[in-house]
Tab-separated table of C-alpha atoms and ligand atoms in Angstrom:
chain	number	residue	atom	x	y	z
A	1355	MET	CA	0.000	0.000	0.000
A	1356	ARG	CA	1.183	3.558	-0.726
A	1357	HIS	CA	2.627	5.455	2.217
A	1358	ILE	CA	2.179	9.234	2.058
A	1359	THR	CA	3.500	11.794	4.537
A	1360	ASN	CA	1.153	14.631	5.432
A	1361	ASN	CA	3.319	17.691	6.021
A	1362	GLU	CA	0.759	19.807	7.792
A	1363	HIS	CA	1.677	20.884	11.312
A	1364	TRP	CA	-0.652	19.878	14.157
A	1365	ASP	CA	-0.222	20.717	17.808
A	1366	CYS	CA	-2.497	17.911	18.925
A	1367	ILE	CA	-4.180	15.033	17.129
A	1368	VAL	CA	-7.121	13.394	18.876
A	1369	ALA	CA	-8.006	9.877	17.712
A	1370	GLY	CA	-11.757	9.254	18.098
A	1371	SER	CA	-14.706	11.656	18.181
A	1372	GLY	CA	-16.877	10.108	20.916
A	1373	PRO	CA	-17.739	12.129	24.029
A	1374	ALA	CA	-14.169	11.845	25.319
A	1375	GLY	CA	-12.599	12.881	21.997
A	1376	LEU	CA	-14.949	15.839	21.646
A	1377	GLY	CA	-14.245	17.009	25.212
A	1378	ALA	CA	-10.497	16.676	24.617
A	1379	ALA	CA	-10.492	18.483	21.281
A	1380	VAL	CA	-12.623	21.415	22.465
A	1381	ALA	CA	-10.606	21.985	25.653
A	1382	CYS	CA	-7.286	21.771	23.818
A	1383	ALA	CA	-8.419	24.100	21.012
A	1384	ARG	CA	-9.718	26.641	23.544
A	1385	LEU	CA	-6.206	26.806	24.970
A	1386	GLY	CA	-4.949	27.928	21.565
A	1387	ALA	CA	-3.808	24.643	20.025
A	1388	LYS	CA	-4.269	23.616	16.399
A	1389	VAL	CA	-6.258	20.409	16.780
A	1390	MET	CA	-7.412	17.685	14.418
A	1391	ILE	CA	-9.723	14.767	15.208
A	1392	LEU	CA	-9.272	11.550	13.246
A	1393	GLU	CA	-12.373	9.369	13.339
A	1394	ALA	CA	-12.489	5.787	12.079
A	1395	ALA	CA	-16.229	5.692	11.391
A	1396	GLY	CA	-18.200	7.509	8.717
A	1397	GLN	CA	-19.999	9.524	11.365
A	1398	PRO	CA	-18.766	11.518	14.366
A	1399	GLY	CA	-19.822	11.183	18.000
A	1400	GLY	CA	-19.024	7.557	18.866
A	1401	THR	CA	-21.788	6.181	21.054
A	1402	ILE	CA	-23.597	9.555	21.108
A	1403	CYS	CA	-24.897	8.728	17.623
A	1404	ALA	CA	-25.040	4.936	17.978
A	1405	VAL	CA	-28.431	4.456	19.628
A	1406	PRO	CA	-31.329	6.741	18.630
A	1407	PHE	CA	-32.618	8.888	21.530
A	1408	MET	CA	-30.401	7.167	24.113
A	1409	PRO	CA	-29.818	9.656	26.942
A	1410	VAL	CA	-26.393	11.277	26.778
A	1411	ASN	CA	-26.158	11.420	30.543
A	1412	ARG	CA	-24.540	13.785	33.014
A	1413	LEU	CA	-24.005	16.680	30.631
A	1414	ARG	CA	-24.983	18.924	33.519
A	1415	ILE	CA	-24.806	18.450	37.289
A	1416	HIS	CA	-28.052	18.756	39.239
A	1417	GLY	CA	-29.454	20.836	36.378
A	1418	LYS	CA	-26.544	23.283	36.426
A	1419	LEU	CA	-23.505	23.812	34.249
A	1420	ARG	CA	-21.026	20.926	34.420
A	1421	SER	CA	-18.265	22.668	32.468
A	1422	GLU	CA	-17.931	25.169	29.633
A	1423	VAL	CA	-16.923	22.291	27.388
A	1424	HIS	CA	-20.039	20.211	28.152
A	1425	GLU	CA	-22.190	23.295	27.796
A	1426	ALA	CA	-20.742	24.090	24.363
A	1427	PHE	CA	-21.994	20.681	23.167
A	1428	VAL	CA	-25.355	21.111	24.901
A	1429	GLN	CA	-25.899	24.570	23.394
A	1430	SER	CA	-24.972	23.324	19.939
A	1431	LEU	CA	-27.521	20.505	20.298
A	1432	LEU	CA	-30.230	22.818	21.666
A	1433	SER	CA	-29.694	25.283	18.800
A	1434	PHE	CA	-31.379	22.776	16.458
A	1435	GLY	CA	-34.631	22.952	18.413
A	1436	LYS	CA	-37.138	20.326	19.507
A	1437	ALA	CA	-36.482	18.006	16.567
A	1438	ALA	CA	-32.916	17.531	17.825
A	1439	CYS	CA	-33.334	16.426	21.446
A	1440	TYR	CA	-35.261	16.534	24.695
A	1441	PRO	CA	-34.151	16.363	28.360
A	1442	GLY	CA	-33.421	12.809	29.506
A	1443	PRO	CA	-34.828	10.956	32.526
A	1444	GLU	CA	-34.046	12.344	35.978
A	1445	ASP	CA	-32.969	9.465	38.204
A	1446	SER	CA	-29.827	8.508	40.087
A	1447	VAL	CA	-28.615	6.238	37.267
A	1448	ASN	CA	-29.224	8.601	34.397
A	1449	GLY	CA	-29.885	12.235	35.176
A	1450	ASP	CA	-28.849	15.560	33.726
A	1451	GLY	CA	-28.781	14.309	30.159
A	1452	PHE	CA	-30.349	14.900	26.775
A	1453	CYS	CA	-31.817	12.335	24.378
A	1454	PRO	CA	-30.704	13.316	20.879
A	1455	GLN	CA	-31.930	12.288	17.461
A	1456	PRO	CA	-28.674	10.929	15.938
A	1457	GLU	CA	-28.523	13.040	12.768
A	1458	TYR	CA	-29.143	16.223	14.756
A	1459	ALA	CA	-26.466	15.152	17.230
A	1460	GLU	CA	-24.186	14.778	14.218
A	1461	LEU	CA	-25.086	18.278	12.983
A	1462	ALA	CA	-24.495	19.649	16.480
A	1463	ILE	CA	-21.035	18.080	16.524
A	1464	TYR	CA	-20.112	19.526	13.108
A	1465	GLN	CA	-21.310	22.947	14.242
A	1466	LEU	CA	-19.406	22.710	17.535
A	1467	LEU	CA	-16.154	21.686	15.869
A	1468	GLU	CA	-16.481	24.421	13.267
A	1469	GLN	CA	-17.084	27.035	15.966
A	1470	GLU	CA	-14.026	25.850	17.882
A	1471	GLY	CA	-11.783	25.740	14.785
A	1472	ILE	CA	-11.182	22.002	15.050
A	1473	GLU	CA	-10.559	19.958	11.908
A	1474	LEU	CA	-12.408	16.626	11.687
A	1475	LYS	CA	-11.598	13.780	9.351
A	1476	LEU	CA	-14.064	10.908	9.153
A	1477	PHE	CA	-13.236	7.542	7.521
A	1478	SER	CA	-9.759	7.826	9.046
A	1479	PRO	CA	-8.858	4.939	11.362
A	1480	VAL	CA	-5.537	5.239	13.151
A	1481	VAL	CA	-3.875	1.894	12.489
A	1482	ASP	CA	-0.277	2.286	13.609
A	1483	ALA	CA	2.253	4.503	15.307
A	1484	VAL	CA	5.975	5.049	14.788
A	1485	THR	CA	7.723	5.616	18.113
A	1486	GLU	CA	11.181	6.929	18.906
A	1487	ASN	CA	12.745	7.136	22.378
A	1488	GLY	CA	9.434	6.425	24.113
A	1489	ALA	CA	7.454	9.029	22.147
A	1490	ILE	CA	5.203	8.876	19.106
A	1491	ARG	CA	6.949	10.417	16.073
A	1492	GLU	CA	4.043	9.877	13.696
A	1493	ILE	CA	0.795	8.011	13.461
A	1494	ILE	CA	-0.418	6.068	10.454
A	1495	VAL	CA	-3.971	6.382	9.232
A	1496	ARG	CA	-5.564	4.085	6.647
A	1497	GLU	CA	-7.297	6.328	4.151
A	1498	LYS	CA	-8.500	5.537	0.632
A	1499	GLN	CA	-5.369	7.107	-0.889
A	1500	GLY	CA	-3.079	4.898	1.164
A	1501	MET	CA	-1.386	4.926	4.543
A	1502	ILE	CA	-1.152	8.567	5.555
A	1503	HIS	CA	1.517	9.527	8.109
A	1504	TYR	CA	0.575	12.436	10.391
A	1505	ARG	CA	2.804	14.262	12.833
A	1506	ALA	CA	1.837	16.287	15.895
A	1507	LYS	CA	3.476	17.456	19.098
A	1508	LEU	CA	0.980	15.587	21.252
A	1509	PHE	CA	-1.567	12.835	20.726
A	1510	ILE	CA	-4.727	11.906	22.612
A	1511	ASP	CA	-6.155	8.406	22.317
A	1512	ALA	CA	-9.949	8.704	22.625
A	1513	THR	CA	-10.691	5.689	20.433
A	1514	GLY	CA	-12.469	3.843	23.243
A	1515	ASP	CA	-10.516	0.773	22.144
A	1516	GLY	CA	-7.102	2.257	22.918
A	1517	ASP	CA	-6.026	1.527	19.328
A	1518	LEU	CA	-3.423	4.281	19.166
A	1519	ALA	CA	-1.892	3.551	22.565
A	1520	ALA	CA	-1.749	-0.191	21.829
A	1521	ALA	CA	-0.120	0.462	18.448
A	1522	ALA	CA	2.444	2.671	20.183
A	1523	GLY	CA	3.391	-0.208	22.495
A	1524	CYS	CA	1.408	0.591	25.664
A	1525	GLY	CA	0.361	-2.256	27.923
A	1526	PHE	CA	-3.353	-2.865	28.412
A	1527	TRP	CA	-6.006	-5.023	30.070
A	1528	GLU	CA	-9.149	-6.446	28.528
A	1529	GLY	CA	-12.316	-7.835	30.060
A	1530	LYS	CA	-13.285	-8.431	33.642
A	1531	SER	CA	-10.804	-7.861	36.453
A	1532	GLU	CA	-10.596	-9.795	39.723
A	1533	GLU	CA	-13.028	-7.637	41.693
A	1534	THR	CA	-15.895	-8.584	43.951
A	1535	VAL	CA	-18.940	-6.475	44.538
A	1536	ASP	CA	-21.105	-6.540	47.609
A	1537	PRO	CA	-24.377	-8.007	46.240
A	1538	SER	CA	-26.379	-5.705	48.523
A	1539	ILE	CA	-25.687	-2.746	46.220
A	1540	ALA	CA	-26.942	-4.565	43.099
A	1541	MET	CA	-30.150	-3.198	41.628
A	1542	ASN	CA	-32.978	-5.550	40.846
A	1543	ALA	CA	-32.182	-7.148	37.476
A	1544	ASP	CA	-35.398	-9.167	37.222
A	1545	PHE	CA	-36.194	-7.523	33.918
A	1546	MET	CA	-33.187	-9.222	32.310
A	1547	LEU	CA	-33.287	-12.599	30.569
A	1548	ARG	CA	-30.525	-15.159	31.222
A	1549	THR	CA	-28.806	-12.802	33.646
A	1550	GLN	CA	-26.967	-15.609	35.361
A	1551	ASP	CA	-24.892	-16.613	32.344
A	1552	ILE	CA	-24.296	-13.093	31.150
A	1553	GLN	CA	-23.162	-11.845	34.522
A	1554	GLU	CA	-21.142	-14.846	35.630
A	1555	LYS	CA	-19.486	-16.138	32.495
A	1556	SER	CA	-19.122	-13.263	30.057
A	1557	ILE	CA	-15.746	-11.606	29.665
A	1558	HIS	CA	-16.953	-8.285	28.318
A	1559	MET	CA	-20.146	-6.316	28.449
A	1560	PRO	CA	-22.358	-7.092	25.436
A	1561	ILE	CA	-21.947	-5.442	22.033
A	1562	THR	CA	-25.195	-3.743	21.101
A	1563	LEU	CA	-26.837	-2.531	17.943
A	1564	GLY	CA	-29.278	0.215	18.887
A	1565	PHE	CA	-32.358	0.885	16.782
A	1566	SER	CA	-35.611	2.785	16.518
A	1567	LEU	CA	-39.181	1.689	15.848
A	1568	ILE	CA	-41.961	3.689	14.212
A	1569	GLY	CA	-45.754	3.593	14.370
A	1570	ILE	CA	-45.917	3.497	18.186
A	1571	GLU	CA	-48.516	5.279	20.266
A	1572	GLU	CA	-46.361	6.467	23.068
A	1573	GLY	CA	-48.999	6.913	25.836
A	1574	PRO	CA	-50.568	3.421	25.778
A	1575	PHE	CA	-47.182	1.776	25.165
A	1576	PHE	CA	-45.344	3.321	28.119
A	1577	THR	CA	-48.347	2.901	30.434
A	1578	TRP	CA	-48.505	-0.819	29.618
A	1579	MET	CA	-44.717	-1.342	29.865
A	1580	GLY	CA	-44.572	0.470	33.205
A	1581	LYS	CA	-47.068	-1.980	34.729
A	1582	ASN	CA	-46.274	-5.234	32.930
A	1583	THR	CA	-42.543	-5.943	33.203
A	1584	SER	CA	-43.085	-9.598	34.126
A	1585	SER	CA	-45.734	-10.177	31.418
A	1586	PHE	CA	-43.344	-8.699	28.863
A	1587	LYS	CA	-40.583	-10.985	30.097
A	1588	LYS	CA	-42.908	-14.011	29.700
A	1589	ILE	CA	-43.787	-12.950	26.153
A	1590	LEU	CA	-40.099	-12.646	25.325
A	1591	GLY	CA	-39.411	-16.081	26.816
A	1592	LYS	CA	-42.063	-17.658	24.591
A	1593	GLU	CA	-40.819	-15.832	21.504
A	1594	ASP	CA	-37.290	-17.009	22.312
A	1595	GLU	CA	-38.548	-20.631	22.318
A	1596	LYS	CA	-40.084	-20.020	18.899
A	1597	GLY	CA	-36.670	-18.983	17.536
A	1598	ARG	CA	-37.111	-15.235	17.575
A	1599	TYR	CA	-33.991	-13.175	18.374
A	1600	ILE	CA	-34.396	-11.657	21.835
A	1601	ALA	CA	-32.188	-9.170	23.684
A	1602	ALA	CA	-31.304	-9.732	27.345
A	1603	TRP	CA	-33.036	-6.428	28.151
A	1604	TYR	CA	-34.570	-3.469	26.348
A	1605	ALA	CA	-34.649	0.218	27.313
A	1606	PHE	CA	-37.129	2.461	25.499
A	1607	ASN	CA	-36.889	6.210	24.876
A	1608	HIS	CA	-39.511	8.113	22.931
A	1609	GLY	CA	-38.359	10.020	19.864
A	1610	THR	CA	-38.501	13.695	18.924
A	1611	ALA	CA	-41.128	12.979	16.255
A	1612	PRO	CA	-44.515	11.343	16.986
A	1613	GLY	CA	-44.600	7.550	16.827
A	1614	VAL	CA	-40.823	7.062	16.920
A	1615	MET	CA	-39.100	5.190	19.750
A	1616	GLY	CA	-35.402	4.497	20.344
A	1617	VAL	CA	-34.384	1.125	21.756
A	1618	ASN	CA	-31.176	0.472	23.666
A	1619	ASN	CA	-30.740	-3.190	24.564
A	1620	GLY	CA	-28.607	-5.823	26.224
A	1621	ALA	CA	-27.818	-7.558	22.904
A	1622	TRP	CA	-28.918	-10.896	21.552
A	1623	ILE	CA	-29.035	-13.345	24.452
A	1624	HIS	CA	-27.196	-15.960	22.430
A	1625	GLN	CA	-24.251	-13.635	21.786
A	1626	LYS	CA	-21.046	-15.530	22.571
A	1627	LEU	CA	-20.052	-14.910	26.176
A	1628	THR	CA	-16.503	-14.303	24.925
A	1629	SER	CA	-17.533	-11.690	22.320
A	1630	SER	CA	-14.958	-8.913	21.985
A	1631	GLY	CA	-15.200	-5.531	20.301
A	1632	LEU	CA	-11.683	-6.100	18.969
A	1633	ASN	CA	-12.644	-9.208	16.993
A	1634	SER	CA	-14.101	-8.656	13.514
A	1635	SER	CA	-15.986	-11.968	13.521
A	1636	ASP	CA	-17.640	-11.074	16.846
A	1637	LEU	CA	-18.460	-7.589	15.557
A	1638	THR	CA	-19.991	-9.098	12.423
A	1639	ASP	CA	-22.117	-11.438	14.557
A	1640	ALA	CA	-23.180	-8.532	16.752
A	1641	ARG	CA	-24.277	-6.526	13.726
A	1642	ARG	CA	-26.022	-9.460	11.976
A	1643	ASN	CA	-27.824	-10.620	15.094
A	1644	GLY	CA	-28.520	-7.050	16.180
A	1645	VAL	CA	-30.466	-6.293	13.002
A	1646	ARG	CA	-32.481	-9.450	13.597
A	1647	VAL	CA	-33.194	-8.434	17.221
A	1648	ALA	CA	-34.477	-5.087	15.943
A	1649	ALA	CA	-36.741	-6.571	13.267
A	1650	ASP	CA	-38.022	-9.292	15.620
A	1651	LEU	CA	-38.907	-6.842	18.397
A	1652	ALA	CA	-41.139	-4.879	16.025
A	1653	ALA	CA	-42.934	-8.115	15.127
A	1654	ILE	CA	-43.178	-9.286	18.759
A	1655	LEU	CA	-44.728	-6.027	19.955
A	1656	ARG	CA	-47.190	-6.000	17.060
A	1657	GLU	CA	-48.194	-9.663	17.107
A	1658	ASN	CA	-48.615	-9.872	20.874
A	1659	GLY	CA	-51.023	-6.959	20.897
A	1660	ILE	CA	-48.899	-4.731	23.115
A	1661	PRO	CA	-50.966	-1.527	23.484
A	1662	GLY	CA	-49.824	1.249	21.171
A	1663	CYS	CA	-47.906	-1.158	18.922
A	1664	GLU	CA	-50.607	-2.204	16.452
A	1665	CYS	CA	-48.779	-0.416	13.595
A	1666	CYS	CA	-45.265	-0.831	14.940
A	1667	ALA	CA	-42.423	-1.366	12.415
A	1668	LEU	CA	-38.632	-1.219	12.344
A	1669	ASP	CA	-37.413	2.286	11.506
A	1670	ARG	CA	-33.586	2.195	11.445
A	1671	VAL	CA	-30.574	0.745	13.244
A	1672	GLY	CA	-27.655	2.710	14.708
A	1673	GLY	CA	-24.876	3.873	12.395
A	1674	ILE	CA	-22.219	2.118	14.477
A	1675	LEU	CA	-22.243	-0.768	16.930
A	1676	GLY	CA	-22.200	0.118	20.622
A	1677	VAL	CA	-19.089	-1.393	22.202
A	1678	ARG	CA	-19.035	-1.011	25.973
A	1679	ASP	CA	-15.536	-2.182	26.878
A	1680	THR	CA	-12.352	-3.342	25.186
A	1681	ARG	CA	-8.778	-2.271	26.026
A	1682	ARG	CA	-7.990	-0.319	29.164
A	1683	ILE	CA	-4.519	1.151	28.801
A	1684	GLU	CA	-2.011	0.737	31.619
A	1685	GLY	CA	-1.518	4.169	33.135
A	1686	GLU	CA	0.452	5.599	36.019
A	1687	TYR	CA	-2.575	4.995	38.243
A	1688	THR	CA	-5.326	2.421	37.767
A	1689	LEU	CA	-8.705	3.481	39.094
A	1690	THR	CA	-10.405	0.642	40.992
A	1691	PHE	CA	-13.838	-0.349	42.240
A	1692	GLU	CA	-12.581	0.206	45.814
A	1693	ASN	CA	-11.693	3.815	44.940
A	1694	THR	CA	-15.267	4.407	43.890
A	1695	GLN	CA	-16.644	2.927	47.100
A	1696	GLU	CA	-14.314	4.524	49.604
A	1697	SER	CA	-14.742	7.968	47.949
A	1698	ALA	CA	-10.991	8.179	47.409
A	1699	GLU	CA	-9.661	11.671	46.791
A	1700	PHE	CA	-6.436	12.353	44.930
A	1701	LYS	CA	-4.037	15.297	44.824
A	1702	ASP	CA	-4.273	15.104	41.041
A	1703	THR	CA	-8.082	14.849	40.707
A	1704	VAL	CA	-8.982	16.252	37.291
A	1705	ALA	CA	-12.540	14.973	36.831
A	1706	ARG	CA	-15.451	13.420	38.717
A	1707	LYS	CA	-17.749	10.582	37.699
A	1708	TYR	CA	-21.413	10.390	38.718
A	1709	GLY	CA	-24.180	7.796	38.361
A	1710	ALA	CA	-24.165	4.037	38.768
A	1711	ILE	CA	-21.653	1.256	38.358
A	1712	ASP	CA	-23.019	0.088	35.051
A	1713	ALA	CA	-21.350	-3.178	34.149
A	1714	ASN	CA	-24.474	-4.357	32.333
A	1715	GLN	CA	-25.901	-5.060	35.714
A	1716	LEU	CA	-26.417	-1.930	37.751
A	1717	PHE	CA	-24.784	-1.392	41.111
A	1718	MET	CA	-25.378	1.677	43.205
A	1719	GLY	CA	-22.169	2.628	44.906
A	1720	LYS	CA	-21.368	5.776	46.808
A	1721	MET	CA	-21.379	7.870	43.687
A	1722	ASP	CA	-24.117	10.423	44.113
A	1723	SER	CA	-21.731	13.306	44.666
A	1724	GLY	CA	-19.241	12.091	42.087
A	1725	PHE	CA	-16.011	10.279	42.784
A	1726	ALA	CA	-12.587	11.561	41.984
A	1727	TYR	CA	-10.652	10.672	38.862
A	1728	PRO	CA	-6.856	11.146	38.972
A	1729	TYR	CA	-4.765	12.678	36.183
A	1730	ARG	CA	-2.339	9.739	36.389
A	1731	SER	CA	-5.033	7.443	34.926
A	1732	LEU	CA	-4.740	9.464	31.709
A	1733	LEU	CA	-0.944	9.005	31.502
A	1734	PRO	CA	0.142	5.802	29.785
A	1735	VAL	CA	3.190	4.279	31.405
A	1736	ALA	CA	4.952	3.436	28.150
A	1737	VAL	CA	4.685	6.558	25.965
A	1738	ASP	CA	5.584	10.175	26.745
A	1739	ASN	CA	3.675	12.418	24.315
A	1740	LEU	CA	0.348	10.605	24.571
A	1741	LEU	CA	-2.694	10.939	26.825
A	1742	VAL	CA	-5.430	8.308	26.957
A	1743	THR	CA	-8.971	9.272	27.801
A	1744	GLY	CA	-12.571	8.025	27.908
A	1745	ARG	CA	-13.246	4.335	28.163
A	1746	CYS	CA	-9.665	3.285	27.304
A	1747	ALA	CA	-8.118	5.221	30.220
A	1748	SER	CA	-6.444	3.307	33.043
A	1749	ALA	CA	-9.019	1.576	35.242
A	1750	THR	CA	-10.118	-1.870	36.305
A	1751	PHE	CA	-13.256	-3.284	34.694
A	1752	LEU	CA	-15.512	-1.991	37.473
A	1753	GLY	CA	-13.427	1.143	38.005
A	1754	HIS	CA	-14.279	2.020	34.422
A	1755	SER	CA	-17.883	0.803	34.646
A	1756	ALA	CA	-18.495	3.142	37.558
A	1757	GLY	CA	-19.885	6.233	35.897
A	1758	LYS	CA	-19.076	5.287	32.314
A	1759	SER	CA	-21.858	7.472	30.967
A	1760	MET	CA	-21.130	10.011	28.302
A	1761	GLY	CA	-21.012	13.251	30.300
A	1762	ASN	CA	-18.428	11.633	32.576
A	1763	MET	CA	-16.375	10.511	29.587
A	1764	MET	CA	-16.559	14.049	28.189
A	1765	GLU	CA	-15.143	15.309	31.485
A	1766	LEU	CA	-12.204	12.863	31.235
A	1767	GLY	CA	-11.736	14.173	27.684
A	1768	CYS	CA	-11.830	17.757	28.903
A	1769	ALA	CA	-9.103	16.928	31.445
A	1770	ALA	CA	-6.888	15.297	28.802
A	1771	GLY	CA	-7.405	18.156	26.328
A	1772	THR	CA	-6.691	20.801	28.963
A	1773	ALA	CA	-3.526	18.973	29.983
A	1774	ALA	CA	-2.444	18.762	26.328
A	1775	GLY	CA	-3.162	22.465	25.776
A	1776	LEU	CA	-1.095	23.464	28.819
A	1777	CYS	CA	1.768	21.106	27.887
A	1778	LEU	CA	1.913	22.718	24.442
A	1779	LYS	CA	2.018	26.221	25.910
A	1780	GLU	CA	4.770	25.325	28.353
A	1781	SER	CA	6.693	22.826	26.231
A	1782	VAL	CA	6.513	20.100	28.874
A	1783	LEU	CA	5.538	16.471	28.613
A	1784	PRO	CA	2.169	15.429	30.084
A	1785	ARG	CA	3.814	13.564	32.974
A	1786	ASN	CA	5.797	16.691	33.938
A	1787	LEU	CA	2.844	19.086	33.903
A	1788	ASP	CA	2.236	21.140	37.048
A	1789	ILE	CA	-0.883	19.558	38.588
A	1790	ASP	CA	-2.017	22.718	40.370
A	1791	LYS	CA	-1.899	24.634	37.121
A	1792	LEU	CA	-3.952	21.911	35.406
A	1793	ARG	CA	-6.552	21.816	38.169
A	1794	ASN	CA	-6.782	25.604	38.329
A	1795	THR	CA	-7.262	25.870	34.564
A	1796	LEU	CA	-9.998	23.226	34.673
A	1797	LYS	CA	-11.749	25.041	37.507
A	1798	GLU	CA	-11.251	28.644	36.438
A	1799	GLN	CA	-11.249	28.529	32.649
A	1800	PHE	CA	-13.671	25.666	32.072
A	1801	GLN	CA	-15.729	25.779	35.310
A	1802	VAL	CA	-15.142	22.055	36.003
A	1803	LYS	CA	-16.342	21.199	39.536
A	1804	LEU	CA	-13.395	19.377	41.053
B	745	FAD	C1	-24.828	0.231	23.766
B	745	FAD	C2	-24.390	1.247	24.774
B	745	FAD	C3	-25.311	1.877	25.577
B	745	FAD	C4	-24.928	2.877	26.464
B	745	FAD	N1	-25.878	3.561	27.184
B	745	FAD	C5	-25.540	4.763	27.699
B	745	FAD	C6	-26.552	5.686	28.108
B	745	FAD	O1	-27.741	5.418	28.028
B	745	FAD	N2	-26.126	6.902	28.536
B	745	FAD	C7	-24.802	7.251	28.636
B	745	FAD	O2	-24.498	8.403	28.984
B	745	FAD	N3	-23.838	6.356	28.338
B	745	FAD	C8	-24.180	5.141	27.836
B	745	FAD	N4	-23.207	4.253	27.439
B	745	FAD	C9	-21.802	4.469	27.822
B	745	FAD	C10	-21.102	5.496	26.956
B	745	FAD	O3	-21.728	5.609	25.721
B	745	FAD	C11	-19.626	5.176	26.749
B	745	FAD	O4	-19.017	4.843	27.976
B	745	FAD	C12	-18.923	6.395	26.130
B	745	FAD	O5	-19.489	6.669	24.872
B	745	FAD	C13	-17.437	6.195	25.985
B	745	FAD	O6	-16.924	7.355	25.405
B	745	FAD	P1	-15.608	7.343	24.520
B	745	FAD	O7	-15.526	8.671	23.851
B	745	FAD	O8	-14.474	6.920	25.367
B	745	FAD	O9	-15.811	6.153	23.463
B	745	FAD	P2	-16.810	5.968	22.255
B	745	FAD	O10	-18.105	6.635	22.465
B	745	FAD	O11	-16.805	4.499	22.019
B	745	FAD	O12	-16.084	6.712	21.041
B	745	FAD	C14	-14.881	6.246	20.482
B	745	FAD	C15	-14.734	6.809	19.081
B	745	FAD	O13	-13.450	6.460	18.545
B	745	FAD	C16	-13.588	5.973	17.229
B	745	FAD	N5	-12.477	5.076	16.941
B	745	FAD	C17	-12.326	3.781	17.338
B	745	FAD	N6	-11.154	3.283	16.880
B	745	FAD	C18	-10.555	4.282	16.192
B	745	FAD	C19	-9.323	4.395	15.500
B	745	FAD	N7	-8.477	3.363	15.425
B	745	FAD	N8	-9.022	5.573	14.888
B	745	FAD	C20	-9.872	6.644	14.958
B	745	FAD	N9	-11.064	6.584	15.609
B	745	FAD	C21	-11.383	5.429	16.230
B	745	FAD	C22	-14.946	5.282	17.244
B	745	FAD	O14	-15.447	5.122	15.935
B	745	FAD	C23	-15.762	6.236	18.107
B	745	FAD	O15	-16.322	7.272	17.340
B	745	FAD	C24	-23.557	3.215	26.581
B	745	FAD	C25	-22.597	2.535	25.814
B	745	FAD	C26	-23.011	1.580	24.901
B	745	FAD	C27	-21.982	0.936	24.033
């Protein structure tokens, strides 16, 4: 394949445009850096755009501003009006979020990046990195023209999968860690099918294809669902026996247009318990079976006479698959489940995570007021001019699952981008950055509540 060097000068290249990548890019650009985002998919936003109307949680805190960076995204989304989004559910798991229609979320992201002067390249997966003396010299991106080599002073891995960090030689973990949770903090998971197998034997959280249905009368549907969880579970059990493709659980969110409903789900219950978001065969199965789950749910709701679903049909499936966990890059500190429970505080706290421990079964830890996230978890041990952020930052399986919702990931991104911006100004490496200066900039310039 042709190798081509791109001679443009970038201060910071962010790989991945999910909530963490967006937070990182905006913060870094606001500190004066020339920033480019490289995105593997043909759409920006990562999981923001993967499941129609899924609440992008924790964009605010108790109804108030979470940070200037979060608010820039929120305002961009709100500028498209009622067709674009509505406020999400207010409960201790979700809370302070917005449920966007995916194409409007996409428009909001384009608008945001344009306003902030950030270049975005879609269809640009980072596939390799050339390192020299423990630093990345250039990264290699597979584009249609060939392998394009890009250079920058600093890099941020917000790929979720840690692709850039792994290519640069960083160590990583995958799948469940040796951690035990006190069962008394587990939320009732009666609504799930085959929970035992999924919780005890799976290695990763499931890979999900989100989708939306049309032709639903919202009022009768939600009233019936609210009162008939066990009847719905029985219907699903019977349909499973008949060979229909059933998800382990479903979560419904109404759309921004009448009759439309977004469906998040726990994936096909026969998904391999070893399925990994890094394995193309598993991803293919997740997509193939996910489309079937979507089509079958429309038929199940219609044929079983669920109120409001007489005319129900499949509308569309998400543009990308929802992958909940893959690589977690080895950083200078690894956030653990214990940290979340003992409300650990750190001298280098640069973000807070709120919500539940959502490892595909919900646990309510001591997280209501947010638990601290240390800067060292964003610093990979093996590479100097790289920060990792979002779901590939350094944490155990449950350390990551605690507060993995999108507003929290955007805050980790904001911390990484702010650190990168300050490092560029002061010509220091991320691990040598003055922590007080970083924390003060987050608090004073971006209004982050540390
Ligand atoms: C199915 C599902 C349901 C969820 N439900 C909710 C919910 O209801 N509310 C909530 O707030 N959170 C929810 N979450 C959690 C939340 O979405 C994730 O934790 C969060 O999106 C992680 O943010 P991120 O930016 O680190 O990664 P991602 O959102 O995964 O974004 C990573 C981005 O990097 C890109 N990328 C990957 N590899 C490369 C590469 N090599 N080069 C360039 N780009 C690359 C991807 O295409 C993607 O755009 C859910 C997650 C999933 C998967």
